[in-house]
mmCIF file of C-alpha atoms in Angstrom:
data_model
loop_
_atom_site.group_PDB
_atom_site.id
_atom_site.type_symbol
_atom_site.label_atom_id
_atom_site.label_comp_id
_atom_site.label_asym_id
_atom_site.label_seq_id
_atom_site.Cartn_x
_atom_site.Cartn_y
_atom_site.Cartn_z
ATOM 1 C CA MET W 1 14.758 4.928 -98.422
ATOM 2 C CA ASN W 2 16.668 5.562 -95.142
ATOM 3 C CA ARG W 3 13.618 7.414 -93.896
ATOM 4 C CA MET W 4 11.288 4.574 -94.556
ATOM 5 C CA LYS W 5 13.720 2.288 -92.797
ATOM 6 C CA ALA W 6 13.769 4.305 -89.680
ATOM 7 C CA ILE W 7 9.752 4.493 -89.588
ATOM 8 C CA ARG W 8 9.675 0.762 -89.747
ATOM 9 C CA MET W 9 12.189 0.468 -87.036
ATOM 10 C CA ALA W 10 10.219 2.775 -84.734
ATOM 11 C CA ALA W 11 7.015 0.833 -85.382
ATOM 12 C CA LEU W 12 8.762 -2.442 -84.696
ATOM 13 C CA PHE W 13 10.302 -1.004 -81.371
ATOM 14 C CA ALA W 14 6.847 0.104 -80.363
ATOM 15 C CA LEU W 15 5.302 -3.384 -80.812
ATOM 16 C CA ILE W 16 8.230 -4.761 -78.592
ATOM 17 C CA ALA W 17 8.110 -2.169 -75.986
ATOM 18 C CA GLY W 18 4.350 -2.397 -75.228
ATOM 19 C CA PRO W 19 4.112 -6.075 -74.329
ATOM 20 C CA LEU W 20 7.430 -5.803 -72.413
ATOM 21 C CA ALA W 21 5.782 -3.151 -70.110
ATOM 22 C CA VAL W 22 2.668 -5.169 -69.632
ATOM 23 C CA TRP W 23 4.791 -8.333 -68.765
ATOM 24 C CA LEU W 24 7.046 -6.317 -66.507
ATOM 25 C CA ALA W 25 4.061 -5.398 -64.070
ATOM 26 C CA PRO W 26 3.163 -8.839 -62.986
ATOM 27 C CA ALA W 27 6.730 -9.576 -62.063
ATOM 28 C CA ALA W 28 6.863 -6.573 -59.627
ATOM 29 C CA TYR W 29 3.522 -7.653 -57.903
ATOM 30 C CA ALA W 30 4.725 -11.043 -57.559
ATOM 31 C CA GLN W 31 7.409 -9.775 -55.102
ATOM 32 C CA SER W 32 4.805 -9.613 -52.389
ATOM 33 C CA GLY W 33 3.079 -12.536 -50.706
ATOM 34 C CA THR W 34 0.080 -13.427 -48.286
ATOM 35 C CA LEU W 35 0.573 -14.790 -44.775
ATOM 36 C CA GLN W 36 -2.401 -16.784 -43.817
ATOM 37 C CA GLY W 37 -3.563 -19.557 -41.620
ATOM 38 C CA THR W 38 -5.512 -20.655 -38.494
ATOM 39 C CA VAL W 39 -4.905 -19.926 -34.755
ATOM 40 C CA PHE W 40 -6.062 -22.740 -32.455
ATOM 41 C CA ASP W 41 -6.341 -22.514 -28.641
ATOM 42 C CA MET W 42 -5.378 -24.512 -25.810
ATOM 43 C CA ALA W 43 -8.068 -26.921 -26.443
ATOM 44 C CA ALA W 44 -7.088 -27.168 -30.111
ATOM 45 C CA LYS W 45 -10.038 -25.283 -31.189
ATOM 46 C CA PRO W 46 -10.323 -22.356 -33.437
ATOM 47 C CA TYR W 47 -9.428 -19.131 -31.592
ATOM 48 C CA PRO W 48 -11.428 -16.120 -32.625
ATOM 49 C CA ASP W 49 -10.610 -12.479 -31.886
ATOM 50 C CA VAL W 50 -6.920 -12.971 -31.626
ATOM 51 C CA THR W 51 -4.901 -9.934 -32.649
ATOM 52 C CA ILE W 52 -1.946 -11.039 -34.917
ATOM 53 C CA THR W 53 0.935 -8.297 -35.242
ATOM 54 C CA VAL W 54 3.361 -8.830 -38.037
ATOM 55 C CA LYS W 55 6.518 -6.626 -37.989
ATOM 56 C CA SER W 56 9.156 -6.476 -40.510
ATOM 57 C CA ILE W 57 12.662 -6.695 -39.188
ATOM 58 C CA GLU W 58 14.077 -4.782 -42.123
ATOM 59 C CA THR W 59 11.616 -1.966 -42.570
ATOM 60 C CA GLY W 60 9.969 -1.908 -38.965
ATOM 61 C CA LYS W 61 6.595 -1.704 -40.870
ATOM 62 C CA GLU W 62 3.778 -3.292 -38.825
ATOM 63 C CA MET W 63 0.462 -4.957 -39.684
ATOM 64 C CA ASN W 64 -2.395 -6.036 -37.443
ATOM 65 C CA VAL W 65 -5.257 -8.387 -38.135
ATOM 66 C CA THR W 66 -7.783 -10.251 -35.958
ATOM 67 C CA THR W 67 -8.874 -13.846 -36.433
ATOM 68 C CA ASP W 68 -12.317 -14.385 -37.521
ATOM 69 C CA ALA W 69 -15.030 -16.679 -35.873
ATOM 70 C CA LYS W 70 -13.089 -19.869 -37.349
ATOM 71 C CA GLY W 71 -9.794 -18.656 -36.141
ATOM 72 C CA HIS W 72 -8.513 -17.842 -39.699
ATOM 73 C CA TYR W 73 -6.309 -14.839 -40.514
ATOM 74 C CA SER W 74 -4.949 -13.443 -43.769
ATOM 75 C CA ILE W 75 -2.242 -10.751 -44.260
ATOM 76 C CA PRO W 76 -1.538 -9.962 -47.858
ATOM 77 C CA GLY W 77 0.977 -7.629 -49.385
ATOM 78 C CA LEU W 78 3.975 -8.830 -47.410
ATOM 79 C CA ALA W 79 7.255 -8.221 -49.032
ATOM 80 C CA PRO W 80 10.029 -10.884 -48.861
ATOM 81 C CA GLY W 81 11.954 -10.606 -45.554
ATOM 82 C CA THR W 82 12.073 -11.574 -41.938
ATOM 83 C CA TYR W 83 9.199 -10.813 -39.647
ATOM 84 C CA ASN W 84 8.438 -10.998 -35.987
ATOM 85 C CA ILE W 85 4.796 -12.302 -35.151
ATOM 86 C CA ASP W 86 2.938 -11.587 -31.869
ATOM 87 C CA LEU W 87 -0.432 -13.161 -30.707
ATOM 88 C CA LYS W 88 -2.609 -11.375 -28.161
ATOM 89 C CA GLY W 89 -5.923 -12.260 -26.677
ATOM 90 C CA LYS W 90 -7.990 -10.654 -24.046
ATOM 91 C CA ASP W 91 -7.784 -11.618 -20.234
ATOM 92 C CA LYS W 92 -10.641 -11.738 -17.823
ATOM 93 C CA ASP W 93 -10.599 -7.883 -17.672
ATOM 94 C CA GLN W 94 -10.555 -7.450 -21.515
ATOM 95 C CA LYS W 95 -7.032 -6.410 -21.340
ATOM 96 C CA ASP W 96 -4.560 -7.373 -24.042
ATOM 97 C CA MET W 97 -2.599 -10.377 -22.987
ATOM 98 C CA LEU W 98 0.356 -11.941 -24.970
ATOM 99 C CA LEU W 99 -0.212 -15.427 -26.121
ATOM 100 C CA TYR W 100 2.779 -16.295 -28.229
ATOM 101 C CA GLN W 101 5.709 -14.801 -30.110
ATOM 102 C CA THR W 102 7.407 -16.242 -32.975
ATOM 103 C CA GLY W 103 9.325 -15.213 -36.267
ATOM 104 C CA ILE W 104 9.099 -16.188 -40.054
ATOM 105 C CA LYS W 105 11.091 -15.651 -43.176
ATOM 106 C CA LEU W 106 9.082 -15.051 -46.225
ATOM 107 C CA ALA W 107 10.162 -15.568 -49.603
ATOM 108 C CA ALA W 108 8.570 -14.052 -52.897
ATOM 109 C CA GLY W 109 5.364 -15.211 -53.799
ATOM 110 C CA THR W 110 2.339 -17.005 -51.738
ATOM 111 C CA VAL W 111 3.306 -18.384 -48.539
ATOM 112 C CA PRO W 112 1.857 -21.767 -47.323
ATOM 113 C CA PRO W 113 -0.714 -21.764 -44.681
ATOM 114 C CA PHE W 114 0.933 -20.793 -41.470
ATOM 115 C CA ASP W 115 -1.150 -22.342 -38.487
ATOM 116 C CA ILE W 116 -0.589 -21.724 -34.814
ATOM 117 C CA ASN W 117 -1.786 -24.375 -32.473
ATOM 118 C CA LEU W 118 -1.281 -23.047 -28.792
ATOM 119 C CA LYS W 119 -2.068 -26.675 -27.419
ATOM 120 C CA GLU W 120 0.752 -28.159 -29.459
ATOM 121 C CA LEU W 121 3.087 -25.284 -28.386
ATOM 122 C CA GLN W 122 2.336 -25.880 -24.852
ATOM 123 C CA GLU W 123 2.834 -29.532 -24.920
ATOM 124 C CA GLN W 124 6.331 -28.811 -26.708
ATOM 125 C CA GLY W 125 7.233 -26.430 -23.882
ATOM 126 C CA LYS W 126 7.342 -23.482 -26.271
ATOM 127 C CA LEU W 127 4.868 -21.383 -24.106
ATOM 128 C CA ALA W 128 6.988 -21.295 -20.971
ATOM 129 C CA ALA W 129 8.811 -18.272 -21.887
ATOM 130 C CA ILE W 130 5.778 -16.354 -22.984
ATOM 131 C CA GLU W 131 4.022 -17.382 -19.690
ATOM 132 C CA ALA W 132 6.745 -15.966 -17.794
ATOM 133 C CA ILE W 133 6.590 -12.636 -19.646
ATOM 134 C CA ARG W 134 2.983 -12.668 -19.149
ATOM 135 C CA LYS W 135 3.161 -13.011 -15.535
ATOM 136 C CA GLN W 136 5.788 -10.442 -15.431
ATOM 137 C CA GLN W 137 3.526 -8.047 -17.188
ATOM 138 C CA GLU W 138 0.531 -9.014 -14.939
ATOM 139 C CA ALA W 139 2.629 -8.340 -11.921
ATOM 140 C CA GLU W 140 3.900 -4.994 -13.195
ATOM 141 C CA GLN W 141 0.432 -3.903 -14.008
ATOM 142 C CA GLN W 142 -1.009 -5.066 -10.629
ATOM 143 C CA PHE W 143 1.895 -3.303 -8.728
ATOM 144 C CA GLN W 144 1.200 -0.093 -10.584
ATOM 145 C CA ALA W 145 -2.572 -0.371 -9.787
ATOM 146 C CA LEU W 146 -1.757 -1.342 -6.293
ATOM 147 C CA LYS W 147 0.576 1.611 -5.825
ATOM 148 C CA THR W 148 -2.021 4.002 -7.375
ATOM 149 C CA HIS W 149 -4.536 2.967 -4.619
ATOM 150 C CA TYR W 150 -1.838 2.820 -1.809
ATOM 151 C CA ASP W 151 -0.536 6.239 -2.598
ATOM 152 C CA ALA W 152 -4.233 7.729 -2.904
ATOM 153 C CA GLY W 153 -4.947 6.058 0.577
ATOM 154 C CA ILE W 154 -1.731 7.629 2.153
ATOM 155 C CA ALA W 155 -2.549 11.100 0.679
ATOM 156 C CA ALA W 156 -6.155 10.797 2.175
ATOM 157 C CA ILE W 157 -4.783 10.029 5.600
ATOM 158 C CA GLN W 158 -2.311 12.888 5.371
ATOM 159 C CA GLN W 159 -5.193 15.183 4.332
ATOM 160 C CA MET W 160 -7.399 13.984 7.229
ATOM 161 C CA LYS W 161 -4.453 14.678 9.636
ATOM 162 C CA ALA W 162 -3.815 18.006 8.496
ATOM 163 C CA ALA W 163 -7.807 18.765 8.769
ATOM 164 C CA GLN W 164 -7.686 17.331 12.196
ATOM 165 C CA ASP W 165 -4.934 19.598 13.269
ATOM 166 C CA GLN W 166 -7.173 22.510 12.171
ATOM 167 C CA LEU W 167 -10.539 21.008 13.428
ATOM 168 C CA THR W 168 -12.157 24.304 14.146
ATOM 169 C CA LYS W 169 -11.531 25.513 10.553
ATOM 170 C CA THR W 170 -12.409 22.184 8.779
ATOM 171 C CA PRO W 171 -15.981 20.897 8.289
ATOM 172 C CA LYS W 172 -16.422 17.569 10.020
ATOM 173 C CA ASP W 173 -17.796 16.107 6.743
ATOM 174 C CA GLN W 174 -14.578 16.889 4.981
ATOM 175 C CA ILE W 175 -12.678 14.887 7.496
ATOM 176 C CA SER W 176 -15.055 11.939 7.302
ATOM 177 C CA GLN W 177 -14.703 12.198 3.441
ATOM 178 C CA ALA W 178 -10.998 11.995 3.540
ATOM 179 C CA GLY W 179 -11.086 9.078 6.165
ATOM 180 C CA GLY W 180 -13.639 7.053 3.758
ATOM 181 C CA THR W 181 -11.362 7.813 0.864
ATOM 182 C CA ALA W 182 -8.393 6.410 2.580
ATOM 183 C CA VAL W 183 -10.101 3.251 3.772
ATOM 184 C CA THR W 184 -11.510 2.752 0.203
ATOM 185 C CA GLU W 185 -8.132 3.181 -1.501
ATOM 186 C CA LEU W 186 -6.225 0.930 0.909
ATOM 187 C CA SER W 187 -8.750 -1.482 0.761
ATOM 188 C CA ALA W 188 -8.466 -1.616 -2.943
ATOM 189 C CA ALA W 189 -4.842 -2.085 -2.831
ATOM 190 C CA LEU W 190 -5.230 -5.080 -0.471
ATOM 191 C CA GLU W 191 -7.805 -6.662 -3.137
ATOM 192 C CA LEU W 192 -4.945 -6.434 -5.642
ATOM 193 C CA GLU W 193 -2.523 -8.115 -3.401
ATOM 194 C CA LYS W 194 -2.054 -11.867 -3.200
ATOM 195 C CA PRO W 195 -2.298 -13.307 0.333
ATOM 196 C CA GLU W 196 1.316 -14.248 0.475
ATOM 197 C CA ASP W 197 2.632 -10.893 -0.756
ATOM 198 C CA PRO W 198 5.349 -9.817 1.562
ATOM 199 C CA ASN W 199 4.220 -6.200 1.546
ATOM 200 C CA ARG W 200 0.574 -7.053 2.564
ATOM 201 C CA SER W 201 1.132 -6.380 6.202
ATOM 202 C CA ILE W 202 2.482 -2.818 5.300
ATOM 203 C CA VAL W 203 -0.808 -1.999 3.539
ATOM 204 C CA LEU W 204 -2.658 -3.451 6.486
ATOM 205 C CA SER W 205 -0.787 -1.322 8.987
ATOM 206 C CA ARG W 206 -1.502 1.753 6.970
ATOM 207 C CA LEU W 207 -5.286 0.748 6.763
ATOM 208 C CA GLY W 208 -5.359 0.289 10.488
ATOM 209 C CA GLU W 209 -3.895 3.879 10.677
ATOM 210 C CA ALA W 210 -6.835 5.158 8.403
ATOM 211 C CA TYR W 211 -9.314 3.498 10.783
ATOM 212 C CA GLU W 212 -7.732 5.022 13.703
ATOM 213 C CA SER W 213 -7.907 8.507 12.086
ATOM 214 C CA MET W 214 -11.721 8.049 11.910
ATOM 215 C CA SER W 215 -11.861 6.845 15.381
ATOM 216 C CA LYS W 216 -12.799 3.279 14.306
ATOM 217 C CA TRP W 217 -10.806 1.581 16.917
ATOM 218 C CA GLN W 218 -12.348 -1.901 16.542
ATOM 219 C CA GLU W 219 -11.803 -1.969 12.857
ATOM 220 C CA ALA W 220 -8.199 -0.483 13.519
ATOM 221 C CA ALA W 221 -7.560 -3.227 16.009
ATOM 222 C CA ASP W 222 -8.806 -6.033 13.729
ATOM 223 C CA THR W 223 -6.563 -4.693 10.931
ATOM 224 C CA TYR W 224 -3.469 -4.450 12.961
ATOM 225 C CA GLN W 225 -4.037 -8.086 14.232
ATOM 226 C CA LYS W 226 -4.102 -9.192 10.748
ATOM 227 C CA ALA W 227 -0.906 -7.288 10.030
ATOM 228 C CA ILE W 228 0.599 -8.990 13.094
ATOM 229 C CA THR W 229 -0.449 -12.499 11.851
ATOM 230 C CA LEU W 230 1.498 -11.860 8.824
ATOM 231 C CA LYS W 231 4.559 -10.233 10.346
ATOM 232 C CA PRO W 232 4.464 -11.000 13.962
ATOM 233 C CA ASP W 233 8.104 -9.416 14.506
ATOM 234 C CA THR W 234 6.989 -5.925 13.609
ATOM 235 C CA ALA W 235 7.000 -4.052 16.724
ATOM 236 C CA ALA W 236 5.127 -0.969 15.903
ATOM 237 C CA ASN W 237 1.909 -2.957 15.042
ATOM 238 C CA TYR W 238 1.803 -4.266 18.686
ATOM 239 C CA ASN W 239 2.016 -0.642 20.036
ATOM 240 C CA ASN W 240 -0.780 0.573 17.684
ATOM 241 C CA LEU W 241 -2.867 -2.483 18.602
ATOM 242 C CA GLY W 242 -2.317 -1.875 22.159
ATOM 243 C CA ASN W 243 -3.584 2.014 21.828
ATOM 244 C CA ASP W 244 -6.707 0.643 20.007
ATOM 245 C CA LEU W 245 -7.488 -2.071 22.441
ATOM 246 C CA ALA W 246 -6.997 0.371 25.515
ATOM 247 C CA LYS W 247 -9.419 2.871 23.776
ATOM 248 C CA LEU W 248 -11.907 0.023 23.502
ATOM 249 C CA GLY W 249 -11.499 -0.838 27.140
ATOM 250 C CA LYS W 250 -10.041 -4.105 26.670
ATOM 251 C CA VAL W 251 -7.316 -3.491 29.142
ATOM 252 C CA ASP W 252 -5.877 -6.917 29.574
ATOM 253 C CA GLU W 253 -5.472 -7.494 25.945
ATOM 254 C CA ALA W 254 -4.009 -3.969 25.529
ATOM 255 C CA ARG W 255 -1.492 -4.916 28.300
ATOM 256 C CA ALA W 256 -0.525 -8.092 26.396
ATOM 257 C CA ALA W 257 0.025 -6.052 23.140
ATOM 258 C CA TYR W 258 2.281 -3.513 24.916
ATOM 259 C CA GLN W 259 4.108 -6.213 26.594
ATOM 260 C CA LYS W 260 4.847 -7.769 23.248
ATOM 261 C CA TYR W 261 5.960 -4.399 21.884
ATOM 262 C CA VAL W 262 8.315 -4.139 24.813
ATOM 263 C CA ASP W 263 9.648 -7.690 24.221
ATOM 264 C CA LEU W 264 10.450 -6.939 20.644
ATOM 265 C CA ASN W 265 11.755 -3.322 21.277
ATOM 266 C CA PRO W 266 12.902 -3.058 24.923
ATOM 267 C CA THR W 267 14.624 0.256 24.345
ATOM 268 C CA ASP W 268 11.263 1.805 23.988
ATOM 269 C CA ALA W 269 9.618 0.237 27.022
ATOM 270 C CA ALA W 270 8.998 3.422 28.746
ATOM 271 C CA LEU W 271 7.217 4.888 25.585
ATOM 272 C CA ALA W 272 4.997 1.809 25.292
ATOM 273 C CA TRP W 273 3.859 1.993 29.076
ATOM 274 C CA ARG W 274 3.451 5.726 28.715
ATOM 275 C CA ASN W 275 1.293 5.256 25.660
ATOM 276 C CA PHE W 276 -0.785 2.579 27.587
ATOM 277 C CA GLY W 277 -1.104 4.968 30.626
ATOM 278 C CA THR W 278 -2.004 7.967 28.465
ATOM 279 C CA VAL W 279 -4.662 6.100 26.403
ATOM 280 C CA LEU W 280 -6.259 4.761 29.730
ATOM 281 C CA TYR W 281 -6.036 8.230 31.295
ATOM 282 C CA ASN W 282 -7.734 9.819 28.268
ATOM 283 C CA SER W 283 -10.418 7.218 28.241
ATOM 284 C CA ASN W 284 -11.191 8.105 31.952
ATOM 285 C CA ARG W 285 -9.884 4.952 33.265
ATOM 286 C CA MET W 286 -7.869 6.391 35.999
ATOM 287 C CA LYS W 287 -7.313 3.365 38.150
ATOM 288 C CA GLU W 288 -6.197 1.065 35.191
ATOM 289 C CA SER W 289 -3.727 4.058 34.015
ATOM 290 C CA ILE W 290 -1.803 3.938 37.254
ATOM 291 C CA GLU W 291 0.109 0.829 36.779
ATOM 292 C CA PRO W 292 1.418 1.515 33.204
ATOM 293 C CA LEU W 293 2.286 5.114 34.314
ATOM 294 C CA GLN W 294 4.311 3.975 37.158
ATOM 295 C CA LYS W 295 6.205 1.510 34.946
ATOM 296 C CA ALA W 296 6.784 4.383 32.478
ATOM 297 C CA THR W 297 8.036 6.882 35.228
ATOM 298 C CA THR W 298 10.317 4.073 36.680
ATOM 299 C CA LEU W 299 11.881 3.326 33.293
ATOM 300 C CA ASP W 300 12.023 6.990 32.337
ATOM 301 C CA PRO W 301 12.038 9.412 35.337
ATOM 302 C CA LYS W 302 12.851 12.356 33.196
ATOM 303 C CA ASN W 303 9.406 12.715 31.516
ATOM 304 C CA ALA W 304 7.383 15.497 33.185
ATOM 305 C CA THR W 305 4.152 14.501 31.412
ATOM 306 C CA ALA W 306 4.000 10.864 32.654
ATOM 307 C CA TRP W 307 4.674 12.189 36.369
ATOM 308 C CA LEU W 308 1.793 14.702 35.828
ATOM 309 C CA LEU W 309 -0.507 12.076 34.578
ATOM 310 C CA LEU W 310 0.321 9.759 37.408
ATOM 311 C CA GLY W 311 -0.279 12.451 39.933
ATOM 312 C CA ILE W 312 -3.714 13.273 38.469
ATOM 313 C CA ALA W 313 -4.636 9.495 38.287
ATOM 314 C CA LEU W 314 -3.641 8.905 41.925
ATOM 315 C CA VAL W 315 -5.846 11.892 42.939
ATOM 316 C CA ASN W 316 -8.838 10.747 41.174
ATOM 317 C CA THR W 317 -8.586 7.284 42.704
ATOM 318 C CA MET W 318 -8.218 8.810 46.225
ATOM 319 C CA GLU W 319 -10.285 7.187 48.898
ATOM 320 C CA PHE W 320 -12.298 8.815 51.666
ATOM 321 C CA LYS W 321 -12.516 7.935 55.269
ATOM 322 C CA THR W 322 -15.702 8.629 57.146
ATOM 323 C CA GLU W 323 -15.629 9.320 60.860
ATOM 324 C CA GLY W 324 -19.136 10.436 62.190
ATOM 325 C CA ASN W 325 -20.020 13.396 60.202
ATOM 326 C CA LYS W 326 -16.631 14.054 59.026
ATOM 327 C CA ILE W 327 -15.236 12.897 55.683
ATOM 328 C CA THR W 328 -11.353 12.755 55.352
ATOM 329 C CA PRO W 329 -9.671 12.253 51.924
ATOM 330 C CA VAL W 330 -6.942 9.649 52.069
ATOM 331 C CA MET W 331 -4.267 10.183 49.548
ATOM 332 C CA GLN W 332 -2.751 7.433 47.337
ATOM 333 C CA PRO W 333 1.000 6.740 48.116
ATOM 334 C CA GLY W 334 3.137 8.735 45.705
ATOM 335 C CA THR W 335 0.737 11.328 44.943
ATOM 336 C CA VAL W 336 2.758 14.208 45.953
ATOM 337 C CA GLU W 337 5.862 12.842 44.758
ATOM 338 C CA ALA W 338 4.539 12.516 41.195
ATOM 339 C CA TYR W 339 3.347 16.133 41.246
ATOM 340 C CA GLN W 340 6.739 17.288 42.760
ATOM 341 C CA HIS W 341 8.691 15.394 40.059
ATOM 342 C CA ALA W 342 6.579 17.143 37.338
ATOM 343 C CA ILE W 343 7.376 20.452 39.054
ATOM 344 C CA ASP W 344 10.961 19.918 39.152
ATOM 345 C CA LEU W 345 11.267 18.562 35.439
ATOM 346 C CA ASP W 346 9.162 21.576 34.178
ATOM 347 C CA PRO W 347 9.193 24.338 36.778
ATOM 348 C CA ASN W 348 8.316 27.214 34.537
ATOM 349 C CA GLY W 349 6.315 25.365 31.742
ATOM 350 C CA PRO W 350 2.557 24.307 31.441
ATOM 351 C CA ILE W 351 3.294 20.737 32.773
ATOM 352 C CA GLY W 352 4.919 22.108 35.926
ATOM 353 C CA ALA W 353 2.112 24.607 36.362
ATOM 354 C CA GLN W 354 -0.645 22.082 36.203
ATOM 355 C CA ALA W 355 1.355 20.114 38.767
ATOM 356 C CA LYS W 356 1.374 23.129 41.115
ATOM 357 C CA ASP W 357 -2.236 23.684 40.733
ATOM 358 C CA GLY W 358 -2.721 19.949 41.604
ATOM 359 C CA LEU W 359 -0.819 20.335 44.861
ATOM 360 C CA ALA W 360 -2.592 23.504 45.653
ATOM 361 C CA SER W 361 -5.941 21.714 45.203
ATOM 362 C CA LEU W 362 -4.650 19.053 47.646
ATOM 363 C CA GLN W 363 -3.675 21.510 50.192
ATOM 364 C CA ALA W 364 -7.035 23.181 49.838
ATOM 365 C CA MET W 365 -8.649 19.859 50.707
ATOM 366 C CA GLY W 366 -6.795 20.043 54.078
ATOM 367 C CA VAL W 367 -4.811 16.642 53.619
ATOM 368 C CA GLY W 368 -1.982 18.239 55.354
ATOM 369 C CA ILE W 369 0.741 17.705 52.797
ATOM 370 C CA THR W 370 4.147 19.273 52.735
ATOM 371 C CA THR W 371 5.600 20.382 49.459
ATOM 372 C CA LYS W 372 8.657 22.391 48.333
ATOM 373 C CA ILE W 373 6.530 24.877 46.485
ATOM 374 C CA GLY W 374 7.244 28.317 47.567
ATOM 375 C CA GLU W 375 9.921 27.501 49.967
ATOM 376 C CA ALA W 376 12.770 29.906 50.422
ATOM 377 C CA PRO W 377 16.201 28.874 49.528
ATOM 378 C CA ALA W 378 18.129 27.219 52.373
ATOM 379 C CA LYS W 379 20.366 29.626 54.222
ATOM 380 C CA SER W 380 24.162 28.910 53.823
ATOM 381 C CA THR W 381 25.880 27.726 56.982
ATOM 382 C CA LYS W 382 29.190 28.465 55.497
ATOM 383 C CA LYS W 383 31.153 30.981 57.792
ATOM 384 C CA LYS W 384 32.559 34.037 56.216
#
């Protein structure tokens, strides 16, 4: 009897347990829900191809979906909890762009439609913070891109200068290629900058340097002029502009640029006029080089190079007097003194040696000059 009772009880338990198990399964599934709705753009029209990222605050689990052609989306299987929601679209360069951020707390079961209307959000002023974030991200991306081009341009300039220092060992096409790279990269950096960017003048200055390294003096001068327009108080740009204008033979414009440099940086006035005179001298404009070299030697009488260049320039502008069949050279005032100063400042160096050669050439011409070269030391008149 007891055995039969036990069997009946077991059968009854099986009948109860089976339906119980079937009933519990739907209860566990009902704990998850579906987040769905429609995204509308700034014109309140369905917004397709928007990426929606839903991230659980509790678990960190993340799900991504994309709106369809009608702007609709659906994210099933979300457990109850709090979620962050990000909307991202594509900008004109097809890069991800943050559109909106929000949050939602989901209860168990199906969630009512969760629509997002960007036009309404904008009218409510709720997109202002996102716009600020987006602009900051764009600015950071633009800066990184700009920096990449700028650094590449500077590296190319340095490579080109190194190649120019070893010109005899470096193929010309390699130098030209480095110069072209510098111009291309720095020009790309400029394209990424806004006209009002405070650093634009710096990029322009380096671009001017790149053009100079390629001996493109007009392009360099034009670029420095643009930099000056943006930052008229940057002295170095006037010096560089003056160098380029002088090489182009635009002497009056170059003089004005150097003068502006001197006005802004009077402590380097001698350097400015020495640069001016040197560029004109190297361009075989001897007559025009005399005035700035005279200014340079007056302001800095301790520079042997400036005295030597002045002496050579004066010799090259020497006039000749014709009397019958005789032609007599007429020295420019200060010629001997310029050579002599160079010798005194560099008596045993290459500059002094060139000055001595210059005086020797004048003596060979028979101009009747008197120098201190080879003079014996004066005898002492002191009584023993």
